[in-house]
């Protein structure tokens, strides 16, 4: 295809088709700087149109990609290699994440690189379809499917995009059809031929578009699904007033609970401890009928090693002292500290700074934030924490039967919204009939959810309407939901009985990884977004805040001594299996976990060693890479001197006469590479005579005669290739430059 105006128009229309793939990305995702990616497409198509050598095209694109990534994410000068060192290390780390299929942990830098590579490959494919196949229907079809699916199932409006795609796609297909006819019929192309072809093509496209836009259309068979997706937002982390489906995980906005959630196995943190523990992030005390809010905010500062100012476990309660070492995943984006109930002190934390009081706790919701000396938020990387595990006595828990209703604390944690449906209290009274103390009543409500036909479900979870109460809908209409439904319902029902409760958010204990190499009594656990959870805490004046776990299939491991005489104790374990399990793994046989860990250990350790070696010797690796790149460039530059020898060596060991056909085609390619190009419509015999004249020989004509005999008869006399190979080698060697 010549580089003229029609071919320029082909590449231009192809660029606009490719642009349609990027338009929805800006609207539906958080991807910024889309103009950079569009400019990259423009450069890539321009390089393909002008036919620059592949090596130069690759070099220009690579420099543009590196410059763009540097501009997006790095502060240093582009020519300062420190940023490149950091980027290479990040690439090595992300390749490990890819091999481990941890897609959600990929860094933004690596995601940007992948998008550039994807666009690069797409442009290459389009160039191949235009120049060699002269067909682009498959790409047009994929583009139409892409934008119509997005138009159907997302807020993206593709009406204009469909029109643009049809116009550009049909124009490209029509022009490519014209070029295929010209090539097939071997007709000399004249400008008037193109105009005569393009005029009716443009008229056909214009009429089709006008008719398609103005003609009456049938109503849709089913309702638009986008409002459904918007109304049924999954249980997600939502900041501020943000809406839209996201993945499960910790978030600060719980004002509107309900709807399905999307599972997410992205790791949040790992910890080393004597056993599993629930990890708190915050508590909420004000139920609104739709969700939970904090009724106030009061900040309190404390430092590393100080006693954490939360409501502590009374001295009358027996406790077990423990320590946990926490390592937080680098993708964690909050400055809040996760901590076990009974926290005493935060002993050490990274990043560390001895000149600051790093922690601020909101005493209303007991959320701990991490700050620097300038009172700016800092995302923690890891810390160690001292905490106590309470060992409650049932007799002590059963002592509480009432509390002074005029107490401000009591009023705060028994407050309910006006208009709460009275049947919620009626149900709570019915469940706790015959129970005289708060503990027995709390246990009765906790057990109710395991025996009353409730189903644990992630997907078919209702969203309360304008006039619906979240708890009322769950208890009497759906009986289907996940931890938020169960925990909120228990907290509200106990409040209707005058028992103080609060709603707690955090994580369950996670999944067992392995035993500690330094201390066999300790284990490593991994907590992911799938472990995000909520539960209930009930206040007993003589015992403090005591956790309860109403969600089917979950256990908080609460230690309660039911026999004060022999000292035996039991843990709060639910025995009724859930109908549908939450996307977090229940405890399995530890030996099974160890076996799985052992299987993946070798590959993981090899990768860690490789990345560590890369980081330590990055200068040497960079020098080797530069050396290999220079050598590759030199070899490419002098390819005319060594490629012929390689070709001769390759065919030296071929004995079959059928090798004649492939060898002749290789010779044609080598002559073309040498600069003796075969003209359009030129026969092989005419081209052979031209070659013989150029090299003052008759070898090409003799080889061409044998090749034509092979092509038309599909047979050669025995020993033909052996006898003619010398002629072939001579011509190959003549192309050495």
XYZ file of C-alpha atoms in Angstrom:
737
model
C 0.000 0.000 0.000
C 1.459 3.326 -1.091
C 1.786 6.260 1.286
C -0.781 8.491 -0.401
C -3.936 10.290 0.697
C -6.214 7.201 0.610
C -3.800 5.229 2.789
C -3.484 8.247 5.102
C -7.279 8.268 5.357
C -7.237 4.549 6.207
C -4.832 5.076 9.099
C -6.744 8.137 10.298
C -10.060 6.284 10.403
C -8.364 3.348 12.144
C -7.042 5.769 14.761
C -10.579 7.008 15.435
C -11.792 3.412 15.748
C -9.087 2.726 18.317
C -9.986 5.931 20.140
C -13.471 4.529 20.779
C -11.868 1.929 23.068
C -10.423 4.657 25.279
C -13.428 6.961 25.538
C -15.364 4.804 28.069
C -12.244 4.228 30.178
C -12.119 7.878 31.207
C -15.797 7.945 32.170
C -16.126 4.565 33.900
C -12.775 4.335 35.697
C -10.468 6.604 37.675
C -7.894 6.690 34.866
C -6.519 10.204 34.382
C -4.358 11.823 31.693
C -6.230 10.110 28.867
C -4.815 12.658 26.442
C -1.392 11.064 26.948
C -2.651 7.654 25.842
C -4.473 9.189 22.869
C -1.275 11.002 21.864
C 0.582 7.689 22.133
C -1.943 6.154 19.714
C -1.421 9.074 17.348
C 2.361 8.605 17.403
C 2.062 4.836 16.929
C -0.232 5.176 13.901
C 1.996 7.900 12.415
C 5.097 5.712 12.741
C 3.259 2.819 11.066
C 2.002 5.044 8.253
C 5.458 6.398 7.425
C 6.876 2.870 7.486
C 9.720 3.588 9.878
C 11.878 0.564 10.652
C 10.554 -1.553 13.491
C 13.589 -0.958 15.688
C 13.172 2.832 15.487
C 9.433 2.578 16.044
C 10.029 0.482 19.154
C 12.678 2.882 20.460
C 10.457 5.956 20.020
C 7.464 4.255 21.661
C 9.565 2.983 24.546
C 11.001 6.438 25.225
C 7.505 7.943 25.151
C 6.217 5.303 27.619
C 9.119 5.862 30.029
C 8.768 9.627 29.815
C 5.013 9.408 30.483
C 5.396 7.082 33.485
C 8.109 9.365 34.867
C 5.843 12.384 34.390
C 2.917 10.666 36.143
C 4.626 9.156 39.165
C 8.132 10.499 39.776
C 9.515 13.833 40.912
C 13.197 13.456 39.977
C 14.604 14.592 36.652
C 13.998 12.195 33.769
C 17.746 11.864 33.257
C 18.342 11.059 36.923
C 18.541 7.266 37.050
C 17.222 6.950 40.612
C 13.625 6.962 39.376
C 14.458 4.273 36.824
C 15.950 2.125 39.568
C 12.738 2.472 41.574
C 10.607 1.696 38.521
C 12.604 -1.443 37.657
C 12.295 -2.671 41.238
C 8.557 -2.005 41.093
C 8.318 -3.970 37.833
C 10.155 -6.914 39.409
C 7.787 -6.873 42.379
C 4.695 -6.666 40.144
C 5.866 -9.540 37.961
C 5.900 -11.598 41.135
C 2.361 -10.484 41.914
C 1.312 -11.451 38.384
C 2.797 -14.924 38.776
C 0.873 -15.229 42.039
C -2.355 -13.996 40.364
C -2.644 -11.121 42.836
C -4.172 -8.778 40.268
C -5.542 -6.260 42.751
C -2.106 -5.617 44.271
C -0.501 -4.337 41.060
C 0.914 -0.825 41.389
C -0.398 2.106 39.356
C 2.960 2.424 37.596
C 2.775 -1.168 36.390
C -0.884 -0.850 35.394
C 0.030 2.197 33.298
C 2.824 0.240 31.610
C 0.423 -2.604 30.828
C -2.069 -0.195 29.263
C 0.660 1.277 27.050
C 1.741 -2.219 25.986
C -1.860 -3.156 25.210
C -2.287 -0.069 23.011
C 1.037 -0.855 21.313
C -0.132 -4.381 20.465
C -3.499 -3.144 19.216
C -1.863 -0.670 16.835
C 0.447 -3.413 15.579
C -2.523 -5.687 14.887
C -4.428 -2.943 13.083
C -1.351 -2.179 10.969
C -1.083 -5.883 10.118
C -4.764 -6.086 9.197
C -4.500 -2.989 6.989
C -1.266 -3.802 5.149
C -1.212 -7.576 4.884
C -4.709 -8.949 5.366
C -6.542 -5.873 4.077
C -9.449 -6.888 6.291
C -10.622 -5.188 9.451
C -14.092 -6.630 10.024
C -13.028 -8.553 13.150
C -11.731 -5.399 14.837
C -14.844 -3.442 13.835
C -17.056 -6.212 15.216
C -15.159 -6.307 18.537
C -15.388 -2.508 18.809
C -19.152 -2.561 18.311
C -19.603 -5.359 20.852
C -17.402 -3.497 23.344
C -19.270 -0.194 23.210
C -22.753 -1.734 23.035
C -22.124 -3.946 26.075
C -20.874 -0.924 28.002
C -23.893 1.070 26.839
C -26.222 -1.676 28.096
C -24.688 -2.510 31.457
C -22.938 0.704 32.538
C -23.823 4.426 32.680
C -21.753 4.994 29.507
C -23.924 6.425 26.703
C -22.705 4.943 23.394
C -25.252 6.465 20.987
C -22.746 8.805 19.380
C -19.967 6.208 19.685
C -21.989 3.665 17.689
C -22.547 6.190 14.895
C -18.857 7.160 14.807
C -17.806 3.510 14.792
C -20.177 2.564 11.976
C -19.086 5.499 9.799
C -15.347 4.946 10.326
C -15.574 1.140 10.203
C -17.646 0.930 7.029
C -15.410 3.487 5.332
C -12.293 1.473 6.157
C -13.924 -1.805 5.083
C -15.053 -0.253 1.781
C -11.588 1.112 1.000
C -9.894 -2.170 1.865
C -12.359 -4.027 -0.381
C -11.398 -1.678 -3.214
C -7.691 -2.376 -2.678
C -8.306 -6.141 -2.622
C -10.128 -5.933 -5.968
C -7.323 -3.878 -7.456
C -4.708 -6.350 -6.260
C -6.685 -9.394 -7.369
C -7.477 -8.076 -10.858
C -4.037 -6.447 -11.263
C -5.545 -3.148 -12.376
C -3.487 0.037 -12.484
C -4.854 2.423 -9.866
C -5.921 5.816 -11.118
C -7.214 8.661 -8.945
C -10.574 8.663 -10.724
C -11.061 4.980 -9.849
C -10.817 5.767 -6.151
C -13.231 8.695 -6.455
C -15.754 6.576 -8.352
C -15.546 3.947 -5.607
C -15.589 6.296 -2.641
C -18.528 8.470 -3.768
C -21.194 5.710 -3.676
C -19.559 4.271 -0.537
C -19.955 7.574 1.329
C -23.538 7.941 0.086
C -24.371 4.409 1.279
C -22.867 5.057 4.716
C -24.618 8.423 5.054
C -28.022 6.992 4.058
C -27.564 4.032 6.429
C -26.710 6.302 9.354
C -29.600 8.705 8.697
C -32.112 5.886 8.318
C -30.794 4.158 11.433
C -31.086 7.330 13.520
C -34.510 8.467 12.280
C -36.349 5.174 11.786
C -38.752 4.081 14.564
C -37.315 1.528 16.946
C -38.925 -1.192 19.025
C -39.017 -0.751 22.783
C -36.485 -2.771 24.794
C -37.513 -6.291 25.758
C -36.265 -5.940 29.357
C -35.784 -2.878 31.578
C -32.556 -0.945 31.564
C -30.248 -2.816 34.012
C -28.158 0.255 34.912
C -30.629 1.640 37.488
C -30.742 -1.792 39.111
C -26.954 -1.859 39.436
C -26.978 1.663 40.829
C -29.728 0.906 43.347
C -28.212 -2.368 44.485
C -24.731 -1.190 45.301
C -22.621 -3.996 46.741
C -21.357 -3.784 50.297
C -18.390 -1.625 49.586
C -16.034 0.881 50.967
C -17.530 4.245 50.131
C -15.917 7.534 50.955
C -17.934 10.676 51.515
C -20.904 10.706 49.200
C -19.367 8.448 46.589
C -21.610 5.826 45.093
C -21.222 2.959 42.676
C -20.380 -0.710 42.965
C -17.010 -1.455 44.509
C -15.413 -4.376 46.269
C -15.781 -5.589 49.832
C -13.378 -4.110 52.327
C -13.111 -1.640 55.163
C -14.621 1.798 54.568
C -15.643 4.734 56.728
C -19.169 5.361 55.396
C -21.873 3.101 56.850
C -24.826 5.451 56.584
C -26.615 3.323 53.959
C -26.273 -0.426 54.460
C -27.683 -3.145 52.243
C -27.325 -4.610 48.786
C -24.946 -7.278 47.484
C -21.176 -7.045 47.600
C -18.324 -8.219 45.380
C -15.688 -10.503 46.878
C -12.078 -9.325 46.937
C -9.204 -11.538 48.084
C -6.643 -8.730 48.134
C -4.403 -9.030 51.217
C -4.659 -6.288 53.862
C -2.202 -7.424 56.523
C -0.437 -10.421 58.027
C 0.189 -11.029 61.700
C 2.168 -13.331 63.940
C 0.397 -14.344 67.165
C -0.449 -17.263 69.426
C -3.780 -17.730 67.654
C -6.560 -16.079 65.674
C -8.022 -12.781 66.825
C -10.731 -10.435 65.613
C -9.251 -7.038 64.629
C -11.196 -3.845 65.296
C -11.102 -0.714 63.148
C -13.868 1.364 64.761
C -17.259 1.277 66.481
C -20.517 3.097 65.692
C -23.188 4.060 68.224
C -26.006 5.845 66.331
C -28.450 3.677 64.374
C -30.434 5.720 61.804
C -32.836 3.158 60.376
C -30.669 2.816 57.249
C -27.200 2.363 58.752
C -24.778 3.565 61.421
C -23.072 6.859 62.239
C -20.887 8.128 65.071
C -22.805 10.442 67.370
C -19.791 12.660 68.026
C -16.029 13.012 67.869
C -13.395 13.649 70.536
C -9.665 13.330 69.846
C -7.108 12.060 72.307
C -3.358 11.926 71.670
C -0.994 9.216 72.857
C 2.445 7.972 71.942
C 4.261 4.781 71.161
C 4.425 2.590 74.263
C 1.669 4.548 76.046
C -1.458 2.881 77.363
C -4.077 3.135 74.611
C -7.043 5.197 75.937
C -9.896 2.833 75.044
C -12.515 1.420 77.426
C -10.341 -1.169 79.147
C -11.183 -4.591 80.515
C -11.991 -4.294 84.261
C -9.430 -5.689 86.685
C -12.039 -8.121 87.984
C -11.907 -10.013 84.673
C -9.163 -12.619 84.271
C -7.026 -12.017 81.162
C -4.272 -13.600 79.074
C -1.456 -11.274 77.993
C -0.381 -11.617 74.366
C 1.654 -9.798 71.711
C 1.103 -9.685 67.958
C 3.443 -8.545 65.182
C 1.567 -6.992 62.247
C 2.863 -6.466 58.685
C 0.562 -4.311 56.535
C 0.268 -4.786 52.766
C 1.660 -1.951 50.685
C -1.705 -1.463 48.941
C -3.406 -0.512 52.222
C -4.389 3.153 51.845
C -5.779 4.207 55.230
C -3.886 5.797 58.111
C -6.004 3.889 60.621
C -4.608 1.146 62.875
C -6.298 -2.240 63.147
C -6.068 -3.678 66.661
C -7.357 -6.612 68.734
C -9.929 -6.112 71.489
C -8.188 -5.618 74.816
C -5.395 -3.541 73.264
C -2.902 -2.208 75.820
C 0.058 -0.626 73.987
C 1.424 -0.119 70.503
C 5.079 -0.966 71.097
C 6.674 -0.146 67.749
C 5.523 1.054 64.357
C 6.923 1.649 60.891
C 7.678 4.159 59.492
C 9.072 5.309 62.827
C 9.918 8.795 64.079
C 11.071 9.288 67.656
C 10.222 13.015 67.578
C 6.464 12.711 67.477
C 3.359 11.601 69.302
C 2.068 9.564 66.407
C -1.386 8.345 67.444
C -4.757 10.072 67.695
C -7.806 8.151 68.883
C -11.372 9.292 68.457
C -12.847 8.232 71.788
C -16.372 8.205 70.360
C -15.696 5.453 67.831
C -12.334 4.208 69.164
C -10.662 4.586 65.763
C -6.882 5.042 66.004
C -5.124 7.226 63.429
C -1.388 7.417 62.646
C 0.231 10.854 62.049
C 3.631 12.497 61.608
C 5.052 15.435 63.564
C 3.275 17.883 61.225
C -0.056 16.203 62.061
C -0.269 14.778 58.536
C -1.745 11.333 58.055
C 0.715 8.463 57.529
C -0.145 5.003 56.213
C 1.376 2.434 58.616
C 3.587 -0.342 57.248
C 3.762 -2.564 60.327
C 3.668 -2.531 64.106
C 3.686 -4.693 67.233
C 0.936 -4.543 69.826
C 0.354 -5.764 73.379
C -3.187 -6.849 74.224
C -5.189 -8.907 76.684
C -7.652 -11.700 75.945
C -10.433 -11.739 78.573
C -11.631 -14.959 80.209
C -15.174 -14.166 81.323
C -17.127 -16.012 83.982
C -20.750 -16.703 83.168
C -21.783 -16.031 86.747
C -20.282 -12.532 86.580
C -21.915 -11.803 83.223
C -25.310 -12.864 84.558
C -25.219 -10.395 87.434
C -26.401 -7.439 85.312
C -30.160 -7.052 85.048
C -30.535 -3.274 84.720
C -28.758 0.070 84.666
C -29.650 3.612 85.685
C -31.700 4.946 82.710
C -30.714 8.536 83.505
C -27.064 7.727 82.873
C -25.814 9.614 79.799
C -23.670 6.648 78.741
C -26.683 4.345 78.983
C -28.876 6.709 76.973
C -26.254 7.010 74.240
C -25.972 3.259 73.665
C -29.680 2.473 73.868
C -30.844 5.294 71.600
C -33.083 4.246 68.695
C -34.531 6.267 65.807
C -38.047 7.582 65.976
C -40.456 5.526 63.961
C -38.667 2.216 64.558
C -41.279 -0.462 63.748
C -42.693 -1.776 67.062
C -42.677 -5.382 65.869
C -38.859 -5.379 66.258
C -39.252 -4.940 70.021
C -42.128 -7.423 70.076
C -39.866 -10.032 68.476
C -37.022 -9.270 70.919
C -39.387 -9.669 73.879
C -40.663 -12.958 72.478
C -37.130 -14.310 71.924
C -35.962 -13.388 75.427
C -39.104 -14.477 77.276
C -38.128 -16.073 80.565
C -34.594 -14.608 80.530
C -33.899 -12.467 83.577
C -30.425 -11.023 83.020
C -28.728 -9.175 80.161
C -26.300 -11.969 79.333
C -28.983 -14.626 78.892
C -31.031 -12.227 76.785
C -28.022 -11.407 74.582
C -27.269 -15.098 74.083
C -30.910 -15.787 73.218
C -30.917 -13.126 70.510
C -27.496 -14.289 69.267
C -28.750 -17.880 68.939
C -32.041 -16.838 67.317
C -30.419 -16.222 63.929
C -29.119 -19.788 63.740
C -32.502 -21.390 64.298
C -35.128 -19.178 62.656
C -34.646 -19.781 58.941
C -32.125 -17.021 58.271
C -29.753 -17.434 55.320
C -26.274 -16.058 54.900
C -26.072 -14.591 51.381
C -23.807 -12.165 49.564
C -25.748 -11.505 46.366
C -29.516 -11.550 46.808
C -29.505 -8.927 49.536
C -32.200 -6.265 49.612
C -31.702 -2.514 49.822
C -34.215 -0.823 52.143
C -36.576 1.536 50.375
C -37.357 5.077 51.449
C -39.967 3.961 53.959
C -38.226 0.733 55.018
C -36.188 0.143 58.148
C -32.998 -1.840 57.520
C -33.476 -4.182 60.498
C -37.221 -4.588 60.047
C -36.783 -5.569 56.400
C -34.199 -8.214 57.307
C -36.055 -9.702 60.282
C -39.538 -9.947 58.771
C -39.279 -9.788 54.975
C -36.050 -11.154 53.528
C -34.255 -13.083 56.320
C -31.317 -13.082 53.940
C -28.094 -11.136 54.279
C -24.526 -11.009 55.573
C -22.694 -9.774 58.672
C -24.075 -6.206 58.572
C -27.639 -7.508 58.584
C -27.086 -9.954 61.443
C -24.981 -7.663 63.650
C -27.170 -4.586 63.200
C -30.327 -6.579 63.908
C -28.923 -7.999 67.153
C -27.673 -4.588 68.325
C -31.038 -2.925 67.645
C -33.135 -5.710 69.202
C -31.087 -5.598 72.412
C -31.469 -1.805 72.523
C -35.251 -2.217 72.395
C -34.845 -4.263 75.596
C -32.826 -1.496 77.256
C -29.433 -3.234 76.859
C -26.544 -0.961 75.728
C -24.907 -2.107 72.469
C -22.605 -0.775 69.811
C -21.774 -1.874 66.265
C -18.159 -2.892 65.594
C -16.294 -2.953 62.270
C -13.038 -4.672 61.490
C -11.713 -8.022 60.311
C -11.993 -11.645 61.337
C -8.848 -13.600 62.181
C -7.948 -14.451 58.570
C -6.394 -17.623 57.179
C -3.576 -19.685 58.653
C -0.355 -19.466 56.614
C 2.384 -21.269 58.543
C 4.031 -21.706 61.916
C 6.663 -19.181 62.927
C 10.209 -20.312 62.203
C 11.494 -18.557 65.342
C 8.800 -19.695 67.752
C 6.787 -22.841 67.035
C 4.062 -21.701 69.439
C 3.182 -18.767 67.175
C 1.446 -18.829 63.821
C 1.217 -16.528 60.821
C -2.202 -15.488 59.538
C -3.199 -13.459 56.488
C -6.196 -11.122 56.520
C -7.737 -10.053 53.191
C -10.579 -7.741 52.180
C -12.819 -10.816 52.221
C -12.284 -10.927 55.997
C -13.941 -7.526 56.470
C -16.621 -8.084 59.092
C -18.968 -6.508 61.622
C -20.199 -7.761 64.955
C -21.843 -6.580 68.205
C -20.494 -5.520 71.577
C -22.788 -5.502 74.618
C -21.945 -3.417 77.683
C -21.986 -5.017 81.137
C -21.176 -2.535 83.953
C -19.012 -5.025 85.826
C -17.373 -6.606 82.742
C -17.037 -3.844 80.123
C -17.748 -4.302 76.432
C -18.254 -8.003 75.586
C -18.289 -9.137 71.902
C -21.093 -11.276 70.448
C -21.173 -12.970 67.043
C -24.705 -13.330 65.599
C -23.639 -13.982 61.965
C -24.257 -17.574 60.898
C -21.101 -19.596 60.416
C -18.780 -17.276 62.340
C -17.187 -17.523 65.770
C -15.257 -14.864 67.658
C -13.523 -17.334 69.987
C -14.915 -15.655 73.104
C -13.727 -17.484 76.254
C -16.487 -17.923 78.851
C -16.131 -19.990 82.007
C -19.520 -21.558 82.741
C -18.366 -23.465 85.837
C -16.693 -21.328 88.460
C -15.753 -24.324 90.590
C -13.665 -26.477 88.262
C -12.340 -23.702 86.096
C -13.472 -25.261 82.812
C -14.279 -22.872 80.026
C -15.793 -22.940 76.578
C -15.517 -20.737 73.583
C -18.377 -19.187 71.732
C -18.745 -21.581 68.789
C -21.725 -21.768 66.467
C -22.539 -25.272 65.319
C -25.180 -24.570 62.703
C -23.495 -24.437 59.263
C -24.306 -21.452 57.058
C -26.411 -21.874 53.952
C -24.013 -19.706 51.952
C -20.592 -18.953 53.314
C -18.980 -15.572 53.227
C -16.020 -15.407 50.808
C -13.515 -15.954 53.559
C -12.104 -19.338 54.384
C -13.116 -21.044 57.596
C -10.446 -22.715 59.694
C -9.089 -25.852 58.016
C -6.818 -28.615 59.109
C -3.521 -26.921 59.823
C -1.543 -29.810 58.340
C -3.411 -29.238 55.081
C -2.431 -25.580 55.116
C 1.196 -26.474 55.790
C 1.231 -28.862 52.855
C -0.158 -26.172 50.559
C 2.338 -23.671 51.868
C 5.176 -26.129 51.264
C 4.091 -26.660 47.680
C 4.250 -22.972 46.863
C 7.289 -22.267 49.006
C 9.961 -23.142 46.489
C 8.639 -20.921 43.715
C 7.998 -18.079 46.139
C 11.465 -18.302 47.681
C 13.111 -18.418 44.257
C 11.221 -15.315 43.206
C 12.140 -13.483 46.419
C 15.802 -14.360 45.917
C 15.661 -13.166 42.319
C 14.064 -9.831 43.233
C 16.498 -9.374 46.107
C 19.417 -10.051 43.779
C 17.952 -7.560 41.305
C 17.696 -4.836 43.950
C 21.214 -5.417 45.282
C 22.888 -5.586 41.870
C 20.705 -3.252 39.869
C 23.704 -1.354 38.498
C 25.249 -4.519 37.099
C 21.889 -5.635 35.733
C 21.408 -2.242 34.080
C 24.900 -2.370 32.531
C 24.280 -5.874 31.225
C 20.948 -4.758 29.787
C 22.546 -1.743 28.109
C 25.364 -3.941 26.750
C 22.924 -6.474 25.335
C 20.827 -3.675 23.822
C 23.901 -2.147 22.149
C 24.995 -5.554 20.848
C 21.505 -6.201 19.498
C 21.541 -2.808 17.756
C 24.969 -3.522 16.227
C 23.879 -6.955 15.031
C 20.777 -5.422 13.510
C 22.859 -2.714 11.853
C 25.210 -5.249 10.211
C 22.535 -7.861 9.569
C 23.336 -7.774 5.883
C 26.737 -9.324 6.623
C 25.685 -12.268 8.805
C 22.087 -13.125 7.899
C 23.097 -14.670 4.509
C 25.528 -17.002 6.262
C 22.846 -18.000 8.733
C 20.441 -18.777 5.891
C 23.049 -20.857 4.069
C 23.847 -22.752 7.262
C 20.159 -23.405 7.929
C 19.575 -25.016 4.526
C 22.906 -26.803 4.356
C 21.488 -29.744 6.307
C 18.215 -30.015 4.381
C 18.317 -33.024 2.039
C 14.746 -33.339 0.734
C 13.905 -31.991 -2.715
C 10.767 -30.383 -1.220
C 13.118 -27.858 0.435
C 13.412 -26.213 -2.964
C 10.130 -24.297 -2.596
C 10.893 -22.808 0.818
C 14.507 -22.040 -0.156
C 13.397 -20.122 -3.244
C 10.997 -17.964 -1.199
C 13.782 -17.250 1.303
C 15.956 -16.165 -1.611
C 13.244 -13.768 -2.800
C 13.021 -12.237 0.665
C 16.789 -11.884 0.891
C 16.959 -10.175 -2.511
C 14.189 -7.825 -1.397
C 16.110 -7.083 1.811
C 19.244 -6.495 -0.295
C 17.363 -3.826 -2.247
C 16.470 -5.590 -5.492
C 12.718 -5.410 -5.116
C 10.305 -7.223 -7.357
C 7.923 -4.812 -9.078
C 4.165 -5.103 -8.949
C 2.750 -7.500 -11.567
C 6.270 -8.603 -12.530
C 6.467 -12.326 -13.328
C 9.062 -14.535 -11.725
C 10.810 -15.151 -15.042
C 11.134 -11.443 -15.801
C 12.390 -10.854 -12.270
C 14.894 -13.733 -12.635
C 16.263 -12.270 -15.866
C 16.645 -8.927 -14.115
C 18.571 -10.581 -11.266
C 20.831 -12.430 -13.711
C 21.525 -9.174 -15.514
C 22.272 -7.430 -12.234
C 24.719 -10.107 -11.068
C 25.958 -11.106 -14.567
C 24.899 -14.730 -14.146
C 22.188 -17.225 -15.200
C 21.741 -18.850 -11.808
C 18.454 -17.126 -10.936
C 16.760 -18.190 -14.174
C 17.770 -21.816 -13.642
C 16.470 -21.785 -10.081
C 13.223 -20.119 -11.196
C 12.632 -22.842 -13.803
C 13.057 -25.522 -11.131
C 10.782 -23.617 -8.731
C 8.005 -23.287 -11.333
C 8.328 -26.990 -12.107
C 7.948 -27.743 -8.417
C 4.975 -25.398 -8.007
C 2.983 -26.664 -10.982
C 3.893 -30.351 -10.849
C 4.495 -30.655 -7.097
C 7.362 -32.972 -7.942
C 11.062 -32.730 -8.785
C 13.539 -35.286 -10.084
C 15.429 -36.948 -7.290
C 18.551 -35.022 -6.274
C 17.324 -31.702 -7.692
C 17.863 -29.763 -4.466
C 21.312 -31.256 -3.929
C 22.343 -30.301 -7.474
C 20.895 -26.776 -7.349
C 21.823 -25.838 -3.797
C 25.178 -24.454 -4.939
C 23.399 -22.061 -7.329
C 21.114 -20.982 -4.494
C 24.026 -20.458 -2.087
C 25.903 -18.358 -4.631
C 22.953 -15.999 -5.006
C 22.464 -15.771 -1.247
C 26.141 -14.901 -0.749
C 25.964 -12.221 -3.430
C 23.551 -10.311 -1.163
C 26.195 -9.900 1.539
C 26.728 -6.166 2.101
